mmCIF file of C-alpha atoms and ligand atoms in Angstrom:
data_model
loop_
_atom_site.group_PDB
_atom_site.id
_atom_site.type_symbol
_atom_site.label_atom_id
_atom_site.label_comp_id
_atom_site.label_asym_id
_atom_site.label_seq_id
_atom_site.Cartn_x
_atom_site.Cartn_y
_atom_site.Cartn_z
ATOM 1 C CA MET A 118 273.568 -45.019 2.951
ATOM 2 C CA ALA A 119 277.539 -43.617 2.355
ATOM 3 C CA ALA A 120 277.951 -41.175 4.515
ATOM 4 C CA THR A 121 278.495 -37.553 3.342
ATOM 5 C CA SER A 122 281.310 -35.167 4.134
ATOM 6 C CA PRO A 123 280.699 -31.795 5.414
ATOM 7 C CA ALA A 124 282.264 -30.279 2.048
ATOM 8 C CA ASP A 125 280.605 -33.121 -0.239
ATOM 9 C CA LEU A 126 277.334 -31.724 1.247
ATOM 10 C CA ALA A 127 278.695 -27.515 0.844
ATOM 11 C CA ARG A 128 278.614 -28.592 -3.187
ATOM 12 C CA ASP A 129 274.961 -31.028 -3.288
ATOM 13 C CA PRO A 130 271.874 -28.828 -2.998
ATOM 14 C CA ARG A 131 269.725 -31.755 -2.193
ATOM 15 C CA ALA A 132 272.166 -33.625 -0.250
ATOM 16 C CA LEU A 133 272.268 -30.791 2.582
ATOM 17 C CA ALA A 134 268.424 -29.680 2.104
ATOM 18 C CA GLY A 135 268.110 -33.429 3.085
ATOM 19 C CA ARG A 136 270.375 -32.714 6.287
ATOM 20 C CA LEU A 137 268.150 -30.106 7.202
ATOM 21 C CA ALA A 138 264.807 -32.242 6.581
ATOM 22 C CA GLU A 139 266.462 -34.840 9.871
ATOM 23 C CA ALA A 140 267.730 -32.048 11.044
ATOM 24 C CA GLU A 141 264.294 -30.041 11.794
ATOM 25 C CA PRO A 142 260.931 -32.292 11.832
ATOM 26 C CA ALA A 143 259.223 -28.923 10.395
ATOM 27 C CA ALA A 144 261.731 -29.279 7.581
ATOM 28 C CA ALA A 145 260.798 -33.011 7.107
ATOM 29 C CA ALA A 146 256.722 -32.009 7.489
ATOM 30 C CA ASP A 147 257.249 -29.162 3.931
ATOM 31 C CA PRO A 148 260.049 -30.587 2.648
ATOM 32 C CA GLY A 149 259.130 -27.999 -0.363
ATOM 33 C CA ALA A 150 259.826 -24.706 1.072
ATOM 34 C CA ILE A 151 263.192 -26.303 1.907
ATOM 35 C CA ARG A 152 265.882 -23.416 0.008
ATOM 36 C CA VAL A 153 269.569 -23.292 -0.014
ATOM 37 C CA VAL A 154 271.429 -20.174 -0.706
ATOM 38 C CA ARG A 155 275.215 -20.846 -1.122
ATOM 39 C CA ALA A 156 278.757 -17.876 -1.890
ATOM 40 C CA PRO A 157 281.749 -18.289 -3.231
ATOM 41 C CA GLY A 158 284.667 -17.333 -1.634
ATOM 42 C CA ARG A 159 287.526 -15.860 -4.001
ATOM 43 C CA VAL A 160 290.943 -15.394 -4.795
ATOM 44 C CA ASN A 161 292.703 -12.531 -5.357
ATOM 45 C CA LEU A 162 295.424 -12.069 -8.690
ATOM 46 C CA ILE A 163 296.241 -8.691 -8.448
ATOM 47 C CA GLY A 164 296.048 -5.462 -6.362
ATOM 48 C CA GLU A 165 296.746 -6.420 -2.748
ATOM 49 C CA HIS A 166 295.644 -3.707 -0.429
ATOM 50 C CA THR A 167 294.563 -1.259 -2.414
ATOM 51 C CA ASP A 168 290.768 -1.570 -2.387
ATOM 52 C CA TYR A 169 290.779 0.776 0.646
ATOM 53 C CA ASN A 170 292.889 3.103 -1.121
ATOM 54 C CA GLU A 171 290.371 3.268 -3.268
ATOM 55 C CA GLY A 172 293.059 2.092 -5.765
ATOM 56 C CA PHE A 173 292.688 -1.025 -8.086
ATOM 57 C CA VAL A 174 291.437 -5.127 -7.557
ATOM 58 C CA LEU A 175 291.325 -8.280 -10.336
ATOM 59 C CA PRO A 176 289.623 -11.081 -7.646
ATOM 60 C CA VAL A 177 288.322 -13.607 -9.374
ATOM 61 C CA ALA A 178 284.947 -15.752 -7.573
ATOM 62 C CA ILE A 179 286.507 -19.660 -6.827
ATOM 63 C CA GLN A 180 284.131 -23.122 -7.128
ATOM 64 C CA LEU A 181 284.622 -23.239 -3.545
ATOM 65 C CA GLY A 182 282.074 -21.952 -0.504
ATOM 66 C CA ILE A 183 279.801 -22.229 1.780
ATOM 67 C CA ALA A 184 276.205 -23.147 1.867
ATOM 68 C CA ILE A 185 273.135 -22.671 3.558
ATOM 69 C CA ALA A 186 269.935 -25.125 3.891
ATOM 70 C CA LEU A 187 267.301 -23.419 5.183
ATOM 71 C CA LEU A 188 263.126 -23.602 6.650
ATOM 72 C CA PRO A 189 261.948 -19.703 6.163
ATOM 73 C CA THR A 190 260.283 -19.294 9.683
ATOM 74 C CA ASP A 191 258.338 -16.668 10.754
ATOM 75 C CA ASP A 192 259.183 -15.981 14.416
ATOM 76 C CA ARG A 193 262.221 -14.059 13.856
ATOM 77 C CA ARG A 194 264.890 -16.516 15.519
ATOM 78 C CA VAL A 195 267.322 -17.603 13.462
ATOM 79 C CA GLU A 196 268.999 -21.456 14.582
ATOM 80 C CA VAL A 197 271.889 -22.235 12.372
ATOM 81 C CA THR A 198 273.432 -25.611 12.501
ATOM 82 C CA LEU A 199 277.459 -26.449 11.064
ATOM 83 C CA ALA A 200 277.061 -29.283 9.315
ATOM 84 C CA ALA A 201 280.645 -30.140 9.884
ATOM 85 C CA THR A 202 280.428 -30.442 14.102
ATOM 86 C CA GLY A 203 276.809 -30.080 14.964
ATOM 87 C CA GLU A 204 277.715 -26.777 17.114
ATOM 88 C CA ARG A 205 273.992 -25.010 16.289
ATOM 89 C CA ALA A 206 274.388 -20.884 17.173
ATOM 90 C CA GLY A 207 271.371 -18.353 17.370
ATOM 91 C CA PHE A 208 270.108 -14.960 17.604
ATOM 92 C CA ASP A 209 267.152 -13.061 17.315
ATOM 93 C CA LEU A 210 266.120 -10.933 14.750
ATOM 94 C CA ASP A 211 264.202 -8.091 16.989
ATOM 95 C CA ALA A 212 266.589 -8.159 19.443
ATOM 96 C CA ILE A 213 270.683 -8.252 17.837
ATOM 97 C CA GLY A 214 273.056 -8.084 20.898
ATOM 98 C CA PRO A 215 277.031 -7.300 20.607
ATOM 99 C CA LYS A 216 279.054 -9.675 18.789
ATOM 100 C CA THR A 217 279.933 -12.885 20.130
ATOM 101 C CA GLY A 218 283.307 -13.702 18.923
ATOM 102 C CA SER A 219 281.741 -16.497 16.928
ATOM 103 C CA TRP A 220 280.872 -17.597 13.781
ATOM 104 C CA ILE A 221 277.516 -16.164 14.341
ATOM 105 C CA ASP A 222 278.735 -13.043 14.473
ATOM 106 C CA TYR A 223 278.961 -12.881 10.654
ATOM 107 C CA LEU A 224 275.101 -14.169 10.185
ATOM 108 C CA ALA A 225 274.212 -11.258 13.201
ATOM 109 C CA GLY A 226 275.614 -8.461 11.632
ATOM 110 C CA THR A 227 274.763 -9.340 7.937
ATOM 111 C CA ALA A 228 271.313 -9.442 9.455
ATOM 112 C CA TRP A 229 272.015 -5.637 11.605
ATOM 113 C CA ALA A 230 273.096 -4.488 7.905
ATOM 114 C CA LEU A 231 270.775 -5.821 5.866
ATOM 115 C CA ALA A 232 267.536 -4.105 8.678
ATOM 116 C CA GLU A 233 270.188 -0.930 8.210
ATOM 117 C CA ALA A 234 269.195 -0.846 4.341
ATOM 118 C CA GLY A 235 265.799 -1.467 4.648
ATOM 119 C CA VAL A 236 265.675 -5.222 3.997
ATOM 120 C CA ALA A 237 262.967 -6.846 5.613
ATOM 121 C CA THR A 238 264.719 -10.101 7.141
ATOM 122 C CA ARG A 239 262.421 -13.428 8.068
ATOM 123 C CA GLY A 240 264.083 -16.179 10.447
ATOM 124 C CA PHE A 241 265.168 -19.605 9.792
ATOM 125 C CA ARG A 242 266.299 -22.925 10.478
ATOM 126 C CA GLY A 243 269.462 -23.767 8.843
ATOM 127 C CA VAL A 244 272.096 -25.931 8.367
ATOM 128 C CA LEU A 245 275.597 -24.296 7.289
ATOM 129 C CA ALA A 246 278.501 -26.542 5.306
ATOM 130 C CA SER A 247 281.199 -25.471 3.960
ATOM 131 C CA ASP A 248 284.177 -26.940 1.615
ATOM 132 C CA LEU A 249 286.122 -23.361 1.478
ATOM 133 C CA PRO A 250 289.682 -23.513 3.675
ATOM 134 C CA GLN A 251 289.093 -20.966 6.983
ATOM 135 C CA GLY A 252 291.185 -18.347 7.956
ATOM 136 C CA SER A 253 293.430 -18.429 4.943
ATOM 137 C CA GLY A 254 293.167 -15.910 2.764
ATOM 138 C CA LEU A 255 290.172 -17.351 0.160
ATOM 139 C CA SER A 256 286.913 -14.932 1.952
ATOM 140 C CA SER A 257 285.529 -17.382 3.962
ATOM 141 C CA SER A 258 284.120 -14.141 5.491
ATOM 142 C CA ALA A 259 283.116 -13.146 2.694
ATOM 143 C CA ALA A 260 280.847 -15.799 1.385
ATOM 144 C CA LEU A 261 278.982 -16.593 4.986
ATOM 145 C CA GLU A 262 278.287 -12.594 4.831
ATOM 146 C CA LEU A 263 276.697 -13.616 1.396
ATOM 147 C CA ALA A 264 275.330 -16.486 2.057
ATOM 148 C CA SER A 265 273.503 -15.292 4.902
ATOM 149 C CA SER A 266 272.087 -12.570 2.836
ATOM 150 C CA LEU A 267 270.097 -14.762 0.866
ATOM 151 C CA ALA A 268 269.402 -17.307 3.625
ATOM 152 C CA LEU A 269 267.806 -14.073 5.780
ATOM 153 C CA VAL A 270 265.658 -12.882 3.286
ATOM 154 C CA GLY A 271 264.075 -16.675 3.564
ATOM 155 C CA GLY A 272 266.380 -18.297 0.223
ATOM 156 C CA ALA A 273 266.405 -14.922 -2.497
ATOM 157 C CA LEU A 274 268.603 -12.284 -3.572
ATOM 158 C CA PRO A 275 267.755 -9.464 -1.454
ATOM 159 C CA PRO A 276 265.964 -6.781 -2.754
ATOM 160 C CA LEU A 277 268.908 -4.646 -3.593
ATOM 161 C CA ASP A 278 271.319 -4.304 -6.892
ATOM 162 C CA ARG A 279 274.356 -6.817 -6.521
ATOM 163 C CA MET A 280 276.578 -3.438 -5.587
ATOM 164 C CA THR A 281 274.777 -2.327 -2.371
ATOM 165 C CA LEU A 282 273.997 -6.251 -1.448
ATOM 166 C CA ALA A 283 277.926 -6.534 -1.475
ATOM 167 C CA ARG A 284 278.084 -3.065 0.271
ATOM 168 C CA THR A 285 275.636 -3.981 2.960
ATOM 169 C CA ALA A 286 277.982 -7.286 3.431
ATOM 170 C CA GLN A 287 281.000 -4.977 3.939
ATOM 171 C CA ARG A 288 279.265 -2.992 6.105
ATOM 172 C CA ALA A 289 278.369 -6.124 8.820
ATOM 173 C CA GLU A 290 282.380 -6.624 8.615
ATOM 174 C CA ASN A 291 283.276 -3.230 9.155
ATOM 175 C CA ARG A 292 280.782 -2.203 11.467
ATOM 176 C CA TYR A 293 279.568 -5.052 13.427
ATOM 177 C CA VAL A 294 282.506 -7.521 13.494
ATOM 178 C CA GLY A 295 285.444 -4.744 13.738
ATOM 179 C CA VAL A 296 287.201 -5.690 10.491
ATOM 180 C CA ASN A 297 288.232 -2.569 8.815
ATOM 181 C CA CYS A 298 288.649 -4.427 5.258
ATOM 182 C CA GLY A 299 287.570 -3.309 2.195
ATOM 183 C CA LEU A 300 285.636 -4.229 -0.425
ATOM 184 C CA MET A 301 286.983 -6.712 -2.773
ATOM 185 C CA ASP A 302 286.133 -10.042 -1.050
ATOM 186 C CA GLN A 303 282.026 -9.366 -0.673
ATOM 187 C CA PHE A 304 282.299 -7.926 -4.408
ATOM 188 C CA ALA A 305 283.542 -11.159 -5.515
ATOM 189 C CA SER A 306 281.265 -13.646 -3.698
ATOM 190 C CA ALA A 307 278.885 -11.191 -4.975
ATOM 191 C CA PHE A 308 279.876 -10.686 -9.023
ATOM 192 C CA GLY A 309 281.110 -13.757 -9.618
ATOM 193 C CA GLU A 310 281.649 -15.313 -13.264
ATOM 194 C CA GLU A 311 282.372 -18.150 -14.815
ATOM 195 C CA GLY A 312 285.042 -18.297 -16.623
ATOM 196 C CA SER A 313 286.348 -14.704 -15.423
ATOM 197 C CA ALA A 314 288.175 -12.311 -13.412
ATOM 198 C CA LEU A 315 286.349 -9.140 -11.911
ATOM 199 C CA LEU A 316 288.371 -5.843 -12.289
ATOM 200 C CA LEU A 317 286.302 -3.822 -9.780
ATOM 201 C CA ASP A 318 287.356 0.194 -9.530
ATOM 202 C CA CYS A 319 287.140 0.888 -5.728
ATOM 203 C CA ARG A 320 286.219 4.567 -6.253
ATOM 204 C CA THR A 321 283.785 4.673 -8.860
ATOM 205 C CA LEU A 322 282.795 0.696 -8.244
ATOM 206 C CA GLU A 323 282.881 0.714 -12.049
ATOM 207 C CA HIS A 324 283.657 -2.905 -13.013
ATOM 208 C CA ARG A 325 283.936 -5.528 -15.895
ATOM 209 C CA ALA A 326 285.177 -9.204 -15.860
ATOM 210 C CA VAL A 327 288.142 -10.235 -17.504
ATOM 211 C CA ARG A 328 287.832 -13.294 -19.489
ATOM 212 C CA LEU A 329 290.823 -15.935 -18.307
ATOM 213 C CA PRO A 330 292.929 -18.421 -20.817
ATOM 214 C CA LEU A 331 291.612 -21.091 -19.561
ATOM 215 C CA ASP A 332 292.112 -23.500 -21.890
ATOM 216 C CA ASP A 333 296.109 -22.950 -21.707
ATOM 217 C CA VAL A 334 296.384 -21.782 -18.442
ATOM 218 C CA ALA A 335 295.103 -22.899 -14.321
ATOM 219 C CA LEU A 336 294.438 -20.655 -11.663
ATOM 220 C CA VAL A 337 296.268 -23.031 -8.766
ATOM 221 C CA VAL A 338 296.550 -22.478 -4.968
ATOM 222 C CA CYS A 339 299.434 -23.213 -2.477
ATOM 223 C CA HIS A 340 297.954 -23.424 1.312
ATOM 224 C CA SER A 341 300.429 -22.652 3.216
ATOM 225 C CA GLY A 342 299.112 -24.854 6.080
ATOM 226 C CA SER A 343 299.726 -21.351 8.532
ATOM 227 C CA PRO A 344 296.968 -19.698 9.839
ATOM 228 C CA ARG A 345 296.795 -15.916 9.267
ATOM 229 C CA ARG A 346 298.468 -14.765 12.659
ATOM 230 C CA LEU A 347 297.930 -11.088 13.816
ATOM 231 C CA GLU A 348 295.572 -10.550 11.029
ATOM 232 C CA THR A 349 293.653 -8.210 12.451
ATOM 233 C CA SER A 350 295.650 -5.767 14.131
ATOM 234 C CA ALA A 351 298.647 -5.854 11.303
ATOM 235 C CA TYR A 352 295.339 -5.286 8.835
ATOM 236 C CA ASN A 353 293.542 -3.020 10.928
ATOM 237 C CA GLU A 354 297.394 -0.983 11.547
ATOM 238 C CA ARG A 355 298.334 -1.071 7.892
ATOM 239 C CA ARG A 356 295.207 0.961 6.357
ATOM 240 C CA SER A 357 296.093 3.788 9.405
ATOM 241 C CA GLN A 358 299.566 3.586 7.345
ATOM 242 C CA CYS A 359 298.622 4.284 4.346
ATOM 243 C CA GLU A 360 296.373 7.330 5.773
ATOM 244 C CA ALA A 361 299.121 8.883 7.503
ATOM 245 C CA ALA A 362 300.136 8.587 3.815
ATOM 246 C CA VAL A 363 297.628 10.546 2.127
ATOM 247 C CA ALA A 364 297.969 13.300 5.343
ATOM 248 C CA VAL A 365 301.828 13.657 4.016
ATOM 249 C CA ILE A 366 301.397 13.995 1.332
ATOM 250 C CA ALA A 367 297.766 16.378 0.912
ATOM 251 C CA GLN A 368 299.889 19.264 2.495
ATOM 252 C CA THR A 369 301.355 19.894 -0.656
ATOM 253 C CA GLU A 370 299.281 18.553 -2.977
ATOM 254 C CA PRO A 371 295.506 19.465 -1.745
ATOM 255 C CA GLY A 372 293.378 16.890 -4.212
ATOM 256 C CA VAL A 373 295.200 14.014 -3.277
ATOM 257 C CA THR A 374 292.303 12.542 -1.109
ATOM 258 C CA ALA A 375 293.243 8.190 -1.397
ATOM 259 C CA LEU A 376 296.716 6.269 -2.609
ATOM 260 C CA ARG A 377 294.706 6.357 -5.200
ATOM 261 C CA ASP A 378 296.046 9.698 -6.257
ATOM 262 C CA VAL A 379 299.143 9.201 -6.094
ATOM 263 C CA THR A 380 301.392 8.862 -8.353
ATOM 264 C CA PRO A 381 305.454 7.925 -8.016
ATOM 265 C CA ALA A 382 306.710 11.038 -8.859
ATOM 266 C CA MET A 383 304.402 12.570 -5.788
ATOM 267 C CA LEU A 384 305.290 9.978 -3.540
ATOM 268 C CA GLU A 385 308.974 10.634 -4.171
ATOM 269 C CA SER A 386 308.700 14.674 -3.378
ATOM 270 C CA ALA A 387 307.313 13.627 -0.194
ATOM 271 C CA ARG A 388 310.025 11.530 1.125
ATOM 272 C CA ASP A 389 312.161 13.453 3.066
ATOM 273 C CA ARG A 390 308.799 14.452 5.422
ATOM 274 C CA MET A 391 307.736 10.581 5.392
ATOM 275 C CA ASP A 392 308.331 7.477 8.114
ATOM 276 C CA PRO A 393 310.059 5.620 5.843
ATOM 277 C CA LEU A 394 307.968 2.541 6.915
ATOM 278 C CA VAL A 395 304.984 4.334 5.961
ATOM 279 C CA PHE A 396 306.777 5.225 2.946
ATOM 280 C CA ALA A 397 307.135 1.784 1.909
ATOM 281 C CA ARG A 398 303.862 1.157 2.189
ATOM 282 C CA ALA A 399 302.331 3.807 0.468
ATOM 283 C CA GLU A 400 305.238 3.073 -2.553
ATOM 284 C CA HIS A 401 303.208 -0.649 -2.135
ATOM 285 C CA ILE A 402 300.448 1.004 -3.340
ATOM 286 C CA VAL A 403 301.077 3.290 -5.644
ATOM 287 C CA HIS A 404 302.376 0.510 -7.646
ATOM 288 C CA GLU A 405 299.768 -2.248 -7.357
ATOM 289 C CA ASN A 406 297.881 -0.119 -8.517
ATOM 290 C CA GLU A 407 299.861 -0.023 -11.859
ATOM 291 C CA ARG A 408 300.422 -3.683 -11.275
ATOM 292 C CA VAL A 409 296.360 -4.384 -11.310
ATOM 293 C CA LEU A 410 296.201 -2.060 -14.871
ATOM 294 C CA ALA A 411 299.736 -3.833 -16.529
ATOM 295 C CA ALA A 412 297.906 -7.260 -15.732
ATOM 296 C CA VAL A 413 294.400 -6.908 -17.322
ATOM 297 C CA ALA A 414 296.070 -4.805 -20.491
ATOM 298 C CA ALA A 415 299.109 -8.203 -20.517
ATOM 299 C CA PHE A 416 295.945 -10.337 -20.557
ATOM 300 C CA ALA A 417 293.875 -8.804 -23.097
ATOM 301 C CA ALA A 418 296.788 -8.737 -25.104
ATOM 302 C CA GLY A 419 297.679 -12.628 -24.774
ATOM 303 C CA ASP A 420 301.077 -11.840 -22.677
ATOM 304 C CA LEU A 421 301.630 -14.358 -19.700
ATOM 305 C CA ASP A 422 304.940 -14.266 -19.624
ATOM 306 C CA GLU A 423 303.948 -10.662 -18.369
ATOM 307 C CA VAL A 424 301.477 -11.930 -16.426
ATOM 308 C CA GLY A 425 303.407 -13.081 -14.461
ATOM 309 C CA ARG A 426 306.014 -10.595 -14.222
ATOM 310 C CA LEU A 427 303.667 -8.684 -12.668
ATOM 311 C CA PHE A 428 302.626 -11.565 -10.322
ATOM 312 C CA TYR A 429 305.964 -11.533 -8.877
ATOM 313 C CA ALA A 430 306.706 -8.531 -8.411
ATOM 314 C CA SER A 431 303.667 -7.082 -6.732
ATOM 315 C CA GLN A 432 305.145 -10.221 -4.454
ATOM 316 C CA ALA A 433 308.760 -8.627 -4.039
ATOM 317 C CA SER A 434 306.263 -5.335 -2.676
ATOM 318 C CA MET A 435 304.191 -7.112 -0.734
ATOM 319 C CA ARG A 436 306.892 -9.047 1.374
ATOM 320 C CA ASP A 437 309.605 -6.063 1.408
ATOM 321 C CA LEU A 438 307.500 -3.064 1.228
ATOM 322 C CA PHE A 439 303.697 -3.219 3.282
ATOM 323 C CA GLY A 440 305.193 -5.943 5.191
ATOM 324 C CA ILE A 441 301.842 -8.853 4.952
ATOM 325 C CA SER A 442 304.162 -12.043 3.555
ATOM 326 C CA SER A 443 305.983 -14.548 5.794
ATOM 327 C CA PRO A 444 308.389 -17.318 5.686
ATOM 328 C CA GLU A 445 306.158 -19.870 4.185
ATOM 329 C CA LEU A 446 304.168 -17.893 2.044
ATOM 330 C CA ASP A 447 307.847 -16.026 0.776
ATOM 331 C CA ALA A 448 308.855 -20.140 0.757
ATOM 332 C CA LEU A 449 305.943 -21.210 -1.423
ATOM 333 C CA VAL A 450 306.761 -18.518 -4.105
ATOM 334 C CA ASP A 451 310.077 -19.610 -4.591
ATOM 335 C CA ILE A 452 309.430 -23.646 -5.030
ATOM 336 C CA ALA A 453 306.768 -22.104 -7.218
ATOM 337 C CA ALA A 454 309.205 -20.089 -9.326
ATOM 338 C CA GLY A 455 311.727 -22.920 -9.908
ATOM 339 C CA VAL A 456 308.925 -25.050 -11.571
ATOM 340 C CA PRO A 457 309.102 -24.743 -15.510
ATOM 341 C CA GLY A 458 305.375 -23.718 -16.606
ATOM 342 C CA VAL A 459 304.869 -21.578 -13.619
ATOM 343 C CA TYR A 460 304.032 -17.994 -15.099
ATOM 344 C CA GLY A 461 303.969 -16.779 -11.678
ATOM 345 C CA ALA A 462 302.885 -16.639 -8.099
ATOM 346 C CA ARG A 463 301.938 -14.291 -5.397
ATOM 347 C CA LEU A 464 300.257 -14.185 -2.208
ATOM 348 C CA THR A 465 296.707 -13.610 -2.157
ATOM 349 C CA GLY A 466 294.264 -11.697 0.508
ATOM 350 C CA ALA A 467 295.476 -9.633 3.641
ATOM 351 C CA GLY A 468 298.834 -12.132 4.350
ATOM 352 C CA PHE A 469 300.532 -12.843 7.648
ATOM 353 C CA GLY A 470 299.815 -16.686 6.041
ATOM 354 C CA GLY A 471 297.081 -18.638 4.157
ATOM 355 C CA CYS A 472 297.559 -19.085 0.456
ATOM 356 C CA THR A 473 299.270 -18.691 -2.847
ATOM 357 C CA VAL A 474 298.202 -17.962 -5.828
ATOM 358 C CA ASN A 475 300.043 -19.431 -8.846
ATOM 359 C CA LEU A 476 299.340 -18.922 -12.757
ATOM 360 C CA VAL A 477 300.273 -22.189 -14.686
ATOM 361 C CA ARG A 478 299.792 -23.951 -17.664
ATOM 362 C CA ARG A 479 297.724 -26.246 -17.957
ATOM 363 C CA GLU A 480 300.306 -28.749 -18.534
ATOM 364 C CA ALA A 481 302.622 -27.859 -15.475
ATOM 365 C CA VAL A 482 300.090 -27.949 -12.645
ATOM 366 C CA ASP A 483 301.154 -31.817 -11.576
ATOM 367 C CA GLY A 484 304.974 -30.468 -11.728
ATOM 368 C CA LEU A 485 304.682 -27.623 -9.495
ATOM 369 C CA ARG A 486 302.468 -29.567 -6.719
ATOM 370 C CA ASP A 487 305.261 -32.437 -6.938
ATOM 371 C CA ALA A 488 307.263 -29.935 -6.298
ATOM 372 C CA VAL A 489 305.354 -28.440 -3.438
ATOM 373 C CA LEU A 490 304.756 -31.729 -2.573
ATOM 374 C CA ARG A 491 308.368 -32.891 -2.171
ATOM 375 C CA ASP A 492 310.047 -29.104 -1.395
ATOM 376 C CA TYR A 493 307.653 -27.196 1.075
ATOM 377 C CA GLY A 494 307.891 -29.336 4.144
ATOM 378 C CA PRO A 495 311.686 -29.696 4.902
ATOM 379 C CA ARG A 496 312.043 -26.366 4.198
ATOM 380 C CA THR A 497 309.059 -24.966 7.198
ATOM 381 C CA GLY A 498 308.040 -28.334 8.737
ATOM 382 C CA LEU A 499 304.493 -27.597 7.372
ATOM 383 C CA VAL A 500 302.003 -29.785 5.437
ATOM 384 C CA ALA A 501 301.131 -27.546 2.126
ATOM 385 C CA ARG A 502 297.658 -28.293 0.055
ATOM 386 C CA VAL A 503 297.806 -27.697 -3.852
ATOM 387 C CA PHE A 504 294.771 -27.366 -5.545
ATOM 388 C CA GLU A 505 293.051 -25.340 -8.663
ATOM 389 C CA VAL A 506 290.471 -23.299 -8.228
ATOM 390 C CA VAL A 507 287.915 -22.148 -11.128
ATOM 391 C CA PRO A 508 286.188 -19.103 -11.545
ATOM 392 C CA SER A 509 282.118 -19.433 -10.555
ATOM 393 C CA ARG A 510 280.207 -17.371 -10.647
ATOM 394 C CA GLY A 511 278.503 -15.268 -7.537
ATOM 395 C CA ALA A 512 276.030 -16.044 -4.530
ATOM 396 C CA ALA A 513 272.794 -17.444 -5.343
ATOM 397 C CA VAL A 514 269.825 -19.691 -4.584
ATOM 398 C CA VAL A 515 270.839 -23.681 -5.992
ATOM 399 C CA HIS A 516 268.413 -25.152 -4.692
ATOM 400 C CA GLY A 517 264.149 -24.286 -4.002
HETATM 401 C C1 LIG B 23 291.580 -9.034 2.968
HETATM 402 C C2 LIG B 23 290.494 -7.323 3.006
HETATM 403 C C3 LIG B 23 289.786 -7.547 1.848
HETATM 404 C C4 LIG B 23 291.343 -6.393 1.352
HETATM 405 C C5 LIG B 23 292.544 -7.545 1.550
HETATM 406 C C6 LIG B 23 294.119 -7.200 1.026
HETATM 407 O O1 LIG B 23 290.871 -9.898 1.808
HETATM 408 O O2 LIG B 23 289.290 -8.304 3.675
HETATM 409 O O3 LIG B 23 289.563 -5.644 2.168
HETATM 410 O O4 LIG B 23 291.582 -5.701 1.563
HETATM 411 O O5 LIG B 23 292.210 -8.768 2.492
HETATM 412 O O6 LIG B 23 294.382 -6.910 -0.169
#
């Protein structure tokens, strides 16, 4: 039998179920009880760091994700083996300790948050496989939280509406893992739809699918090959700077409770009272919110040149005002901008390394790949990876 790579296992529920049966005699004895759950990663098209400012985001759940094959048990133990390395970790559902700094924290944190939400959890033996590059801004954490949510109730959708499910996963990350993230990633992994991006109003939680013209254009991710640096501390620092801006503006505008409420004119009138760096951070958020809505309107009008222009404006703002780009991400955007048929490019996710997302005419995808493979190495000394991502459905039971 040909060896199946961990990435292949993540895409092949039957093979992953087979791997669990090989590892766990109890699963082999009762193969009909095996379930496989899967949750996607995401790329964000536009709207970066706007989620925790109660603004707008436009993510896409992608075909890459995390799958868990599991055998539910009645012993309150969760034991999971990583298909990639054979590493095994676990915890007791009735005695979830403090975080350990490893991947098992995401499962333990999700179990903790589900219990807090009043959901009955179950033990299981599982094998976990991923085809989502980790730590690259494609939301492997949210995918793991969402896949865990389904695994922890015996391999089913928990009895929560999908928004509550997403918020429970976010709570696991905020309160247990300790990253002060917004809702975008968990929302995208829960709500993903084939063929569409998802517009979310992070204040009202209203959302809707935004159809993408995928016959004509592809979404292409360029992975910089540089891991995200200083991510948690710098991320939490950006959040504090946004809150500092709100505090200054609220002195004269008592209705303002988040940067979502701030117009460009309000921000300008607070300039003299604000630290210049805090001002720059706020300026990014205020205009980024406008760009999300403009991008949705441009998609609806079929104006892809305008969407591309908004991508580049967002990238410049993240580089110059919000300070979350890197020389490598700038190089990737710069190379893409020189390729005919590329409408726009920008970093996606938290920043500080990771990936760019590119909106590209289908016939130009090879040209983009060739340009990146030719020019990125000499400019940065790193090797980039270029792949198309496809809008895909959200977390689901895929076997059993
Ligand atoms: C990370 C966080 C999200 C969001 C993005 C930036 O992915 O998890 O909540 O803030 O960064 O847009």
